[in-house]
């Protein structure tokens, strides 16, 4: 049962590092831990007469351990004895097994209280005070509102050029705010379907919110002797229309980078005249006339 929290356990509530996020009722499990402690105490007590008679040098050490045995606190480590014979005797009676059984129960008991690992904010709360908590149930979501990661998919062509720690310019979709991030991790596997590599960019800012859409600009490679044109001008992913003596022609090009609306091309000869906009119905051999830096087919203005 969810018992209490240091603050109201609701979405948007902030917690400081070390504050109690959730306390779950542990009375039943606490009784099991106390029972295991009692069994360990009784087991060691039953060994004391044999230790007094057979191992008198080890007896005072274990006697002090029993005197300091506290049922209300975490049990102390077992005494260390250099005599292997004594250690064999203690281990053979099951003391070590009982001790680690208690330690295991104590570790599990500590999980009935969850503390904030850092200063953060609760972004999702799925339980309320008095709610029954089941094993494996999600209780909420707690984040650090100052540190975020942006997941990007980069073409495999540029994957070997990116390095951890490289600066990345991030912008909101409305282009109003700019942030600077750094590449924190690079996935070593290429997605078979998209042929891209996942890159994680870490960014810190007070005004960021989880779930925001952002655009990233990665300076992965400088491409010389290339031009950038609209993707609508690209034909079959490797050709474009050019103008030769008032006639349209098609030449092969080498696309080296694609953005959502544009493409960077190599292999276009200098002083080549290309279309500024796509022309419906254009074909190789069509006669055109140049007018104000636009290509006009059949004396019709380009739309």
PDB file of N, CA, C and O in Angstrom, residues 34 37 65-75 106:
ATOM      1  N   UNK A  34      12.798  -9.224  10.606  1.00  0.00           N
ATOM      2  CA  UNK A  34      13.076  -9.382  12.038  1.00  0.00           C
ATOM      3  C   UNK A  34      13.142 -10.850  12.417  1.00  0.00           C
ATOM      4  O   UNK A  34      13.965 -11.260  13.260  1.00  0.00           O
ATOM      5  N   UNK A  37      16.519 -12.123  11.379  1.00  0.00           N
ATOM      6  CA  UNK A  37      17.548 -11.631  12.304  1.00  0.00           C
ATOM      7  C   UNK A  37      17.552 -12.444  13.592  1.00  0.00           C
ATOM      8  O   UNK A  37      18.610 -12.790  14.122  1.00  0.00           O
ATOM      9  N   UNK A  65      30.239  -9.620  19.311  1.00  0.00           N
ATOM     10  CA  UNK A  65      29.290  -9.464  18.204  1.00  0.00           C
ATOM     11  C   UNK A  65      27.854  -9.636  18.695  1.00  0.00           C
ATOM     12  O   UNK A  65      26.955  -8.885  18.303  1.00  0.00           O
ATOM     13  N   UNK A  66      27.635 -10.601  19.570  1.00  0.00           N
ATOM     14  CA  UNK A  66      26.292 -10.819  20.102  1.00  0.00           C
ATOM     15  C   UNK A  66      25.849  -9.661  20.991  1.00  0.00           C
ATOM     16  O   UNK A  66      24.681  -9.258  20.972  1.00  0.00           O
ATOM     17  N   UNK A  67      26.777  -9.130  21.771  1.00  0.00           N
ATOM     18  CA  UNK A  67      26.421  -8.014  22.656  1.00  0.00           C
ATOM     19  C   UNK A  67      26.000  -6.776  21.864  1.00  0.00           C
ATOM     20  O   UNK A  67      25.155  -6.010  22.316  1.00  0.00           O
ATOM     21  N   UNK A  68      26.602  -6.583  20.696  1.00  0.00           N
ATOM     22  CA  UNK A  68      26.306  -5.410  19.874  1.00  0.00           C
ATOM     23  C   UNK A  68      25.243  -5.685  18.808  1.00  0.00           C
ATOM     24  O   UNK A  68      24.985  -4.827  17.957  1.00  0.00           O
ATOM     25  N   UNK A  69      24.662  -6.852  18.840  1.00  0.00           N
ATOM     26  CA  UNK A  69      23.645  -7.214  17.856  1.00  0.00           C
ATOM     27  C   UNK A  69      22.392  -6.381  18.096  1.00  0.00           C
ATOM     28  O   UNK A  69      21.781  -6.452  19.175  1.00  0.00           O
ATOM     29  N   UNK A  70      22.006  -5.569  17.124  1.00  0.00           N
ATOM     30  CA  UNK A  70      20.872  -4.658  17.259  1.00  0.00           C
ATOM     31  C   UNK A  70      19.761  -5.093  16.309  1.00  0.00           C
ATOM     32  O   UNK A  70      19.929  -5.046  15.087  1.00  0.00           O
ATOM     33  N   UNK A  71      18.618  -5.472  16.876  1.00  0.00           N
ATOM     34  CA  UNK A  71      17.504  -5.937  16.052  1.00  0.00           C
ATOM     35  C   UNK A  71      16.836  -4.811  15.269  1.00  0.00           C
ATOM     36  O   UNK A  71      16.136  -5.060  14.294  1.00  0.00           O
ATOM     37  N   UNK A  72      17.059  -3.560  15.687  1.00  0.00           N
ATOM     38  CA  UNK A  72      16.376  -2.427  15.056  1.00  0.00           C
ATOM     39  C   UNK A  72      17.199  -1.756  13.971  1.00  0.00           C
ATOM     40  O   UNK A  72      16.718  -0.822  13.322  1.00  0.00           O
ATOM     41  N   UNK A  73      18.438  -2.177  13.799  1.00  0.00           N
ATOM     42  CA  UNK A  73      19.301  -1.602  12.762  1.00  0.00           C
ATOM     43  C   UNK A  73      19.816  -2.707  11.848  1.00  0.00           C
ATOM     44  O   UNK A  73      19.672  -3.902  12.143  1.00  0.00           O
ATOM     45  N   UNK A  74      20.427  -2.285  10.755  1.00  0.00           N
ATOM     46  CA  UNK A  74      21.010  -3.249   9.828  1.00  0.00           C
ATOM     47  C   UNK A  74      22.104  -4.038  10.533  1.00  0.00           C
ATOM     48  O   UNK A  74      22.892  -3.483  11.321  1.00  0.00           O
ATOM     49  N   UNK A  75      22.145  -5.338  10.286  1.00  0.00           N
ATOM     50  CA  UNK A  75      23.115  -6.173  10.990  1.00  0.00           C
ATOM     51  C   UNK A  75      24.540  -5.837  10.541  1.00  0.00           C
ATOM     52  O   UNK A  75      24.789  -5.520   9.377  1.00  0.00           O
ATOM     53  N   UNK A 106      17.172  -7.402   3.944  1.00  0.00           N
ATOM     54  CA  UNK A 106      17.325  -5.984   4.262  1.00  0.00           C
ATOM     55  C   UNK A 106      17.407  -5.138   3.000  1.00  0.00           C
ATOM     56  O   UNK A 106      16.855  -4.031   2.945  1.00  0.00           O
TER      57      UNK A 106
END
